[in-house]
Coordinates of C-alpha atoms in Angstrom, one line a residue:
X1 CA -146.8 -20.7 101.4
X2 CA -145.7 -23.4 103.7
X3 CA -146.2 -22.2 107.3
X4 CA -143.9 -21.8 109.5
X5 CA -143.6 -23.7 112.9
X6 CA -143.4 -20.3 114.9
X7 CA -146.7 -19.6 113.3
X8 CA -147.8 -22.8 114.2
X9 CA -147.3 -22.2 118.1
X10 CA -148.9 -18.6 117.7
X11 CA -151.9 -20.1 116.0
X12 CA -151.5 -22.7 119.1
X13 CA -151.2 -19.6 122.0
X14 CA -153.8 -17.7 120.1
X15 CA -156.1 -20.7 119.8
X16 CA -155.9 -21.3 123.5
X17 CA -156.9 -17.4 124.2
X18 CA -159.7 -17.2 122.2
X19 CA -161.4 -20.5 122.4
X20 CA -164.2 -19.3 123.7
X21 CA -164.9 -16.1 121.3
X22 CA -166.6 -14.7 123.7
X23 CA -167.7 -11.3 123.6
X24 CA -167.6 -10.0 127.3
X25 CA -165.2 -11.0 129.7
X26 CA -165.7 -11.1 133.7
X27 CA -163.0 -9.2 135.5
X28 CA -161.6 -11.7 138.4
X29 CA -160.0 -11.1 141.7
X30 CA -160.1 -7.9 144.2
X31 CA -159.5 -4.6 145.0
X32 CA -156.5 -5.5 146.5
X33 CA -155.4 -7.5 143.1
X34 CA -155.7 -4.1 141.0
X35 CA -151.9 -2.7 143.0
X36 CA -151.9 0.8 145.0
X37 CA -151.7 4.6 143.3
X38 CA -148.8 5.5 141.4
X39 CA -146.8 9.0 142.3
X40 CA -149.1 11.0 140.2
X41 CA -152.4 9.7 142.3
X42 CA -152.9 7.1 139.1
X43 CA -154.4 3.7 140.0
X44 CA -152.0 0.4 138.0
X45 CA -152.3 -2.6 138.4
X46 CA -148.8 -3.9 140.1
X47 CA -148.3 -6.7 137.4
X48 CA -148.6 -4.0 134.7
X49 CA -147.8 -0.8 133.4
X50 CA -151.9 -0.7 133.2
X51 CA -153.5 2.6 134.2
X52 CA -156.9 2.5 135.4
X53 CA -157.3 6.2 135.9
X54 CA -160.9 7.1 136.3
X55 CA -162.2 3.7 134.5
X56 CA -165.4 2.7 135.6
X57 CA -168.4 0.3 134.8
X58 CA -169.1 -1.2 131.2
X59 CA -168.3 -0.1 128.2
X60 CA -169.4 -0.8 125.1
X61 CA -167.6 -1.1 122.0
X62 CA -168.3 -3.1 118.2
X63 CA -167.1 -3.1 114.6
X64 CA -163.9 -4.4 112.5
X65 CA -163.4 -8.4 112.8
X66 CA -160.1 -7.2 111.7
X67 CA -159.1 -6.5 115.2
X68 CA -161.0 -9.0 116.9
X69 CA -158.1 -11.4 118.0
X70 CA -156.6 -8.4 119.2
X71 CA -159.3 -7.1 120.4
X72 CA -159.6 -10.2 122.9
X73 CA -155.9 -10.0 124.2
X74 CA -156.1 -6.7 125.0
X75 CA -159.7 -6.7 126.9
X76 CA -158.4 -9.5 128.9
X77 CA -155.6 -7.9 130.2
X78 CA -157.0 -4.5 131.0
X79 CA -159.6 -6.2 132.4
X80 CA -157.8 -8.4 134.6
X81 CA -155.7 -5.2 135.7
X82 CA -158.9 -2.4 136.2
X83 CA -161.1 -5.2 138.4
X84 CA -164.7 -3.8 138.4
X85 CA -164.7 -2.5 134.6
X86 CA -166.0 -4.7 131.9
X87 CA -165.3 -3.9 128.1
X88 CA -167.5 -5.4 125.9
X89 CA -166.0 -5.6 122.5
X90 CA -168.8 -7.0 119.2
X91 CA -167.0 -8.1 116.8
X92 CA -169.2 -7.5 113.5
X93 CA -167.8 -5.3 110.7
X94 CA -166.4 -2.0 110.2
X95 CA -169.5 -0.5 108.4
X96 CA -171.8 -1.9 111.6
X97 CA -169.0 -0.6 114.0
X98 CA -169.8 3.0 112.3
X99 CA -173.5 2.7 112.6
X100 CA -173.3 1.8 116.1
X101 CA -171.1 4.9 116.8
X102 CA -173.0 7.8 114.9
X103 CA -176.4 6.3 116.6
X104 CA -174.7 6.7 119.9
X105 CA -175.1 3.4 121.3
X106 CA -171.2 2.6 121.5
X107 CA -167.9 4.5 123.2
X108 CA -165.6 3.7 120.5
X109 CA -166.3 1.4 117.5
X110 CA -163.3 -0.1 115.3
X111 CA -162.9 0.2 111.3
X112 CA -160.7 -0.9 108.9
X113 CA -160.8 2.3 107.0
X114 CA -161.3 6.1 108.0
X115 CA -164.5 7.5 108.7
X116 CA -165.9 9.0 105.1
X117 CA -166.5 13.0 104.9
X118 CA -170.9 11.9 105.3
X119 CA -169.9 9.8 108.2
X120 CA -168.3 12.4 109.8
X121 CA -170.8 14.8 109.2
X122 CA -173.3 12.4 110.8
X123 CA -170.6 11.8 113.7
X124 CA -171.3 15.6 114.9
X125 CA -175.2 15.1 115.6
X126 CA -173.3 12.6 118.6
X127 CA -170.2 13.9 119.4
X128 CA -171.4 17.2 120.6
X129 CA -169.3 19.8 120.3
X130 CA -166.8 18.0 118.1
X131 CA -166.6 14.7 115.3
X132 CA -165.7 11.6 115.1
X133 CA -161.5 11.0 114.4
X134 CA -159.8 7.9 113.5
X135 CA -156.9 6.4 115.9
X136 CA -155.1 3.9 114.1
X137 CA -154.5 1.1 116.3
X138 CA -153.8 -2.2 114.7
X139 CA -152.1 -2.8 111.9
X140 CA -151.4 -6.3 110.1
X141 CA -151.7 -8.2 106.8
X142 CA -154.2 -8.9 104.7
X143 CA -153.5 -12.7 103.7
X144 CA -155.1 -14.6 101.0
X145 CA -155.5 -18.4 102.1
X146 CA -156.5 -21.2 99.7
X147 CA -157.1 -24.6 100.3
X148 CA -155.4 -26.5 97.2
X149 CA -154.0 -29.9 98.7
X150 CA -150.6 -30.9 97.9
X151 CA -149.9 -27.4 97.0
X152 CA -147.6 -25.5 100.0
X153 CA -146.3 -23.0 98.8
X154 CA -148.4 -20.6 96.1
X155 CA -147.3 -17.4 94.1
X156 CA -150.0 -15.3 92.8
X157 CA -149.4 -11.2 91.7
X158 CA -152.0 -8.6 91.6
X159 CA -153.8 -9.2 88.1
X160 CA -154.2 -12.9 89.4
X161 CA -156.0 -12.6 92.1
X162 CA -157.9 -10.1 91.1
X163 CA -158.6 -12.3 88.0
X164 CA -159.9 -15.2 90.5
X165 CA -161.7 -12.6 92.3
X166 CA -163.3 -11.4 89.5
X167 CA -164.3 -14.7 88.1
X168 CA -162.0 -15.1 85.0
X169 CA -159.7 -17.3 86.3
X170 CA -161.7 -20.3 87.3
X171 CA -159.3 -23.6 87.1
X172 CA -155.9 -23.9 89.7
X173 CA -154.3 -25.0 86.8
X174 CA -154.9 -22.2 84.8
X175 CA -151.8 -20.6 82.7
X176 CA -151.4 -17.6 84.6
X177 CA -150.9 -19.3 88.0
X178 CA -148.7 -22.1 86.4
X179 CA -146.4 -19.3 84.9
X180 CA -145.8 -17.7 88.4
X181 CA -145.6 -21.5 89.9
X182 CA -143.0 -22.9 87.7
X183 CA -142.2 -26.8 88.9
X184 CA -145.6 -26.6 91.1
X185 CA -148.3 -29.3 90.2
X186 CA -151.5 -27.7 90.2
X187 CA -155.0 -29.3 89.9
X188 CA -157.7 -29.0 87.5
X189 CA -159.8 -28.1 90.5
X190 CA -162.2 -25.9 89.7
X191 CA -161.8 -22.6 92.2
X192 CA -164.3 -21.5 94.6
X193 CA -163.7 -17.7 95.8
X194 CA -165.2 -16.2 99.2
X195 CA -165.8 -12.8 100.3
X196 CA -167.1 -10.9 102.6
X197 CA -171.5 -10.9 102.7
X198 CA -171.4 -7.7 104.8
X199 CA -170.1 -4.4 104.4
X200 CA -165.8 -4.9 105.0
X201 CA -162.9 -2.7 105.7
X202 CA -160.8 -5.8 105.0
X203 CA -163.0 -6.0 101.6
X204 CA -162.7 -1.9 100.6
X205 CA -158.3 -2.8 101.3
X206 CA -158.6 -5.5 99.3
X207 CA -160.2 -3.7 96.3
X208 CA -157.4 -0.4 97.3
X209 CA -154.6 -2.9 97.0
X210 CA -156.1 -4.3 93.6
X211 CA -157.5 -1.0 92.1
X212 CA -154.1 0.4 92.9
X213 CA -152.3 -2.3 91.2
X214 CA -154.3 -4.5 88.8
X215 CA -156.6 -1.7 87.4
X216 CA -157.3 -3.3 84.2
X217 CA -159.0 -6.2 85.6
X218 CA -159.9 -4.9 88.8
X219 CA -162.6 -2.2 87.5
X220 CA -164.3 -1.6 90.8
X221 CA -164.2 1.8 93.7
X222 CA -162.8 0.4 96.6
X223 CA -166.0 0.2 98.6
X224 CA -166.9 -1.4 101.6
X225 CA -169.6 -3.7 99.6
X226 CA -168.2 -6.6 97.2
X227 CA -168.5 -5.3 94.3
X228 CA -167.6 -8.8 91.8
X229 CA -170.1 -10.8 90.6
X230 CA -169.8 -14.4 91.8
X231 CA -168.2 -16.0 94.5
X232 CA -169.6 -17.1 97.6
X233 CA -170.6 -14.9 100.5
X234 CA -170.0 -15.3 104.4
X235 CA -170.1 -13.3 107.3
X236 CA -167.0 -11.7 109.0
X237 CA -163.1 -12.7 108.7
X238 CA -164.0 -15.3 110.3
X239 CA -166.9 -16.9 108.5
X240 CA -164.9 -16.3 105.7
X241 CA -161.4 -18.2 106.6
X242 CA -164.0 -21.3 108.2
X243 CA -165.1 -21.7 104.3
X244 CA -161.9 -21.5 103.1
X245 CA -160.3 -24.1 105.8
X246 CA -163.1 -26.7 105.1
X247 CA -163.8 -26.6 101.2
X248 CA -161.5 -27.8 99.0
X249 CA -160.2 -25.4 96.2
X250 CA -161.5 -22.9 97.8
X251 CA -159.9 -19.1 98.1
X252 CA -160.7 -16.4 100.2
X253 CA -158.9 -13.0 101.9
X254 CA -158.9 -12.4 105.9
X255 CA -156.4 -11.2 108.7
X256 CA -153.2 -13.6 109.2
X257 CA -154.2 -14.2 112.6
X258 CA -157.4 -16.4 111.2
X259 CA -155.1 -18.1 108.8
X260 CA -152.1 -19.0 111.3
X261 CA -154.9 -19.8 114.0
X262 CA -156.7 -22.6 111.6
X263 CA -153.4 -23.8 109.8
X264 CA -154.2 -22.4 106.9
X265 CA -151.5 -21.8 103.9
X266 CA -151.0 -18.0 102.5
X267 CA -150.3 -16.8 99.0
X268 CA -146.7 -15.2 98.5
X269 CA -147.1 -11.8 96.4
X270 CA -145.2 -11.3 93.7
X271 CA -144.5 -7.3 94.0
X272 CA -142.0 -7.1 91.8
X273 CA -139.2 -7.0 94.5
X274 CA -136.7 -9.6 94.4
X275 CA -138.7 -12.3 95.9
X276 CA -142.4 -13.4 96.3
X277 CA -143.0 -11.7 99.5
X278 CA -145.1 -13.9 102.7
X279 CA -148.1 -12.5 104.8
X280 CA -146.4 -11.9 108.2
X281 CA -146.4 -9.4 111.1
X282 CA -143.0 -8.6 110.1
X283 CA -143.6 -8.3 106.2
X284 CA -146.5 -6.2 107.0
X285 CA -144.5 -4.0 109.0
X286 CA -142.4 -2.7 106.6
X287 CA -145.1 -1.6 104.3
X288 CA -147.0 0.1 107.1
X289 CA -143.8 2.1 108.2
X290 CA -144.0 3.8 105.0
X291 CA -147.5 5.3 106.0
X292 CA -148.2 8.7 105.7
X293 CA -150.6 10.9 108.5
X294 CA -153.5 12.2 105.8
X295 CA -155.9 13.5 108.5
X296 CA -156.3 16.7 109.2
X297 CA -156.3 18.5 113.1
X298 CA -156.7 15.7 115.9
X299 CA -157.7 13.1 113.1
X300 CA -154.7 10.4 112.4
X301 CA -156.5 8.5 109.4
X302 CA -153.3 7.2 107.2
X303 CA -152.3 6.7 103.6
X304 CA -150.6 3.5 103.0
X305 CA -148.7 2.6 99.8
X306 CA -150.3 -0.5 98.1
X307 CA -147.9 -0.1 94.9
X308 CA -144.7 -0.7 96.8
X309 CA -142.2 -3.2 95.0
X310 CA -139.8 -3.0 98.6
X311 CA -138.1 -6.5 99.0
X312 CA -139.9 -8.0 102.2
X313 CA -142.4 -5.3 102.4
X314 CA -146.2 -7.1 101.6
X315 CA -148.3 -4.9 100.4
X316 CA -152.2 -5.9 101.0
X317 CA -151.9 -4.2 104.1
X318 CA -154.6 -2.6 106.4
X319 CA -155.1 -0.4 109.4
X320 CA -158.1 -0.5 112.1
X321 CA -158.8 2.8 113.2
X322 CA -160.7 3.4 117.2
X323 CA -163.0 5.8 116.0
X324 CA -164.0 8.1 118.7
X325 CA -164.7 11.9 119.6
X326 CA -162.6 14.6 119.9
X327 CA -165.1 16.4 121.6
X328 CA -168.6 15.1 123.0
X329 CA -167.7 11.8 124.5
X330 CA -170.0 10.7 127.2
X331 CA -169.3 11.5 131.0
X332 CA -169.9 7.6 131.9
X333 CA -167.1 6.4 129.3
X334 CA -164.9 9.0 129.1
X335 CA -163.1 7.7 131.9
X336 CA -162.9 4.0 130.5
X337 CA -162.6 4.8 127.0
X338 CA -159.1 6.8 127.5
X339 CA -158.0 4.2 129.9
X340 CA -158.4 1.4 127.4
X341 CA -157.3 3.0 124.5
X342 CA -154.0 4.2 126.4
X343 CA -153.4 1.0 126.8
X344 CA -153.6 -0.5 123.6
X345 CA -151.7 2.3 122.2
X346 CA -149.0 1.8 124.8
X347 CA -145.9 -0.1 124.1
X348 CA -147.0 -2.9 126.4
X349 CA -150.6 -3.1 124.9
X350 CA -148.7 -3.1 120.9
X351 CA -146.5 -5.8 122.0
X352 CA -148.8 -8.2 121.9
X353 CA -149.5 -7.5 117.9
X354 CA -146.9 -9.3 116.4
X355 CA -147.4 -13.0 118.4
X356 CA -150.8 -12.6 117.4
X357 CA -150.4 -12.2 113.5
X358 CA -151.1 -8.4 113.6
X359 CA -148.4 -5.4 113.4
X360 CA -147.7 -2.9 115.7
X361 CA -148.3 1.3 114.6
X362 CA -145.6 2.5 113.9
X363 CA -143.5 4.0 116.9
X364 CA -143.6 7.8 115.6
X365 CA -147.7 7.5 114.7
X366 CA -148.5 5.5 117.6
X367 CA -147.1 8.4 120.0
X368 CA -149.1 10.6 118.6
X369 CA -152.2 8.6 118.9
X370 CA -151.4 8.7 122.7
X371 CA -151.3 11.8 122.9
X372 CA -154.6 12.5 121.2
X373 CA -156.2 9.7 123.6
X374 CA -155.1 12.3 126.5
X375 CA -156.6 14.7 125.3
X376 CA -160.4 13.5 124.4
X377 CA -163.2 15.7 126.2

């Protein structure tokens, strides 16, 4: 697609946030910087709605690449209102977010799909007392960027891309992408496709969207593993979308926020609806709203609808869960964990979604993701 100039400037705002990538960022300023205590004995911060609460020390966190952009807004602000905490956020992958958490060496990890029934099982021997629960928390697109020069603006459909995915469409100039790109010259460039190397919450929504709606030539579970033969492998959203920006004819699937942050055009879906439909915050939006709660008791995994035909509504879609205990967190980041994750799930902290490429929860989920957050033990 050709990208919009408002992208252009988020890419430009996010670009100047996350420079650095860094991992672990230093609270500044004093005591006195952090505000007074609210009516209800609550310490905020006085430039915020921030609520520091019984937030204390460090606190480690790791997992979906997903969320990482987001992940980097919202540790800098919470950290710049609770002055003496430091979150520590590793961005590696869902399935090494997971790991982390059921060994115990984590407070919260982040995944881009809800925990499986073994890894719940495993979550109890940590979470003592209780299991590990998903909090969805971000929500957002899942774009597919190419790098095809002279070509802006790119229609592909469900049985195409999982085609180039799978390795049967190998030329841009193939039939099936000329007959959804009528008037568009396309190369005889031969395709290069990228994935994910390590296990991906981004790559198992991928293979839902496809499986859901391109069965035939998509013959794969939706796993957390590639499961195509060919392609080219590289590590995180971001290793992925740095392949893609640099190799020509190349193709490759990642969060918006890496495409609109390194200028790089996205494919229109064709859905069926009335238009080939855009990755955006908003697009995204509409197909998340549809979501359904499927957990059960305090857990809030969703269901989301990768078959909708919905004008505007794009449907390779994900959501990154917190994963947490009900029951069983530990006494040094208990405190910190529901401080952070009040935030994020506040309206303030969900604001800052959509100017970073990513959705907000919907209103009527998100409150009662709050209102689980109050209640961890």
């Amino acid at each position: 697609m050709k990208l919009q100039r408002k992208n252009g400037l988020r890419a430009t705002a996010l670009g100047a946030l996350a420079i650095s990538g860094a991992l672990v960022l230093t609270a500044c300023g004093s005591d006195d910087n952090a505000g007074g205590t609210g009516g209800t004995g609550e310490k905020t911060n006085a430039a915020s709605n921030i609520k520091c609460d019984d937030a204390k020390g460090k606190l480690l966190a790791s997992g979906s690449s997903a969320q990482k952009n987001a992940m980097d807004l919202w540790v800098k602000n919470y950290m710049a209102a609770c002055t003496g905490v430091e979150v520590n956020y590793k961005s590696s992958s869902s399935g090494e977010g997971i790991i982390a958490f059921n060994q115990g060496t984590v407070g919260f990890a982040g995944s881009d799909s809800a925990l499986k029934p073994d890894e719940v099982a495993e979550s109890k021997k940590v979470c003592k007392g209780g299991q590990g629960i998903n909090l969805p928390m971000v929500g957002g697109p899942i774009a597919i960027g190419y790098n095809v020069p002279g070509v802006d603006n790119l229609n592909l459909d469900a049985s195409t891309i999982a085609k180039i995915f799978n390795g049967k469409i190998k030329k841009w100039n193939d039939p099936a992408i000329a007959g959804l790109n009528k008037g568009v010259k396309l190369p005889d460039t031969a395709i290069q496709a990228f994935h994910r190397s390590e296990d991906s919450g981004t790559t198992q929504n991928l293979g839902k969207y496809l499986g859901a709606t391109a069965k035939a030539d998509w013959p794969y579970e939706a796993e957390k593993k590639w499961p195509a033969p060919g392609g080219q492998a590289a590590s995180g959203s971001s290793g992925v979308a740095a392949q893609v920006k640099q190799a020509e004819g190349s193709i490759g699937y990642f969060e918006l926020s890496y495409a609109t942050s390194q200028s790089i055009p996205t494919v229109k879906i064709s859905t069926g609806a009335a238009a080939p439909v855009e990755a955006s915050s908003e697009n995204a939006s509409k197909a998340i709203a549809a979501a359904k709660i499927k957990g059960t008791g305090k857990d809030l995994a969703l269901g989301l609808d990768y078959t909708t035909k919905a004008d505007g509504a794009y449907p390779i879609v994900l959501v990154t869960y917190e994963v947490v205990c009900d029951t069983g967190n530990k006494a040094e980041t208990l405190g910190t964990v529901k401080s952070f994750l009040t935030y994020t799930a506040s309206e303030e902290g969900q604001k800052v979604l959509s100017g970073a490429g990513y959705a907000p929860i919907p209103a009527e989920i998100n409150a009662k993701v709050r209102e689980t957050v109050a209640g961890l033990k």
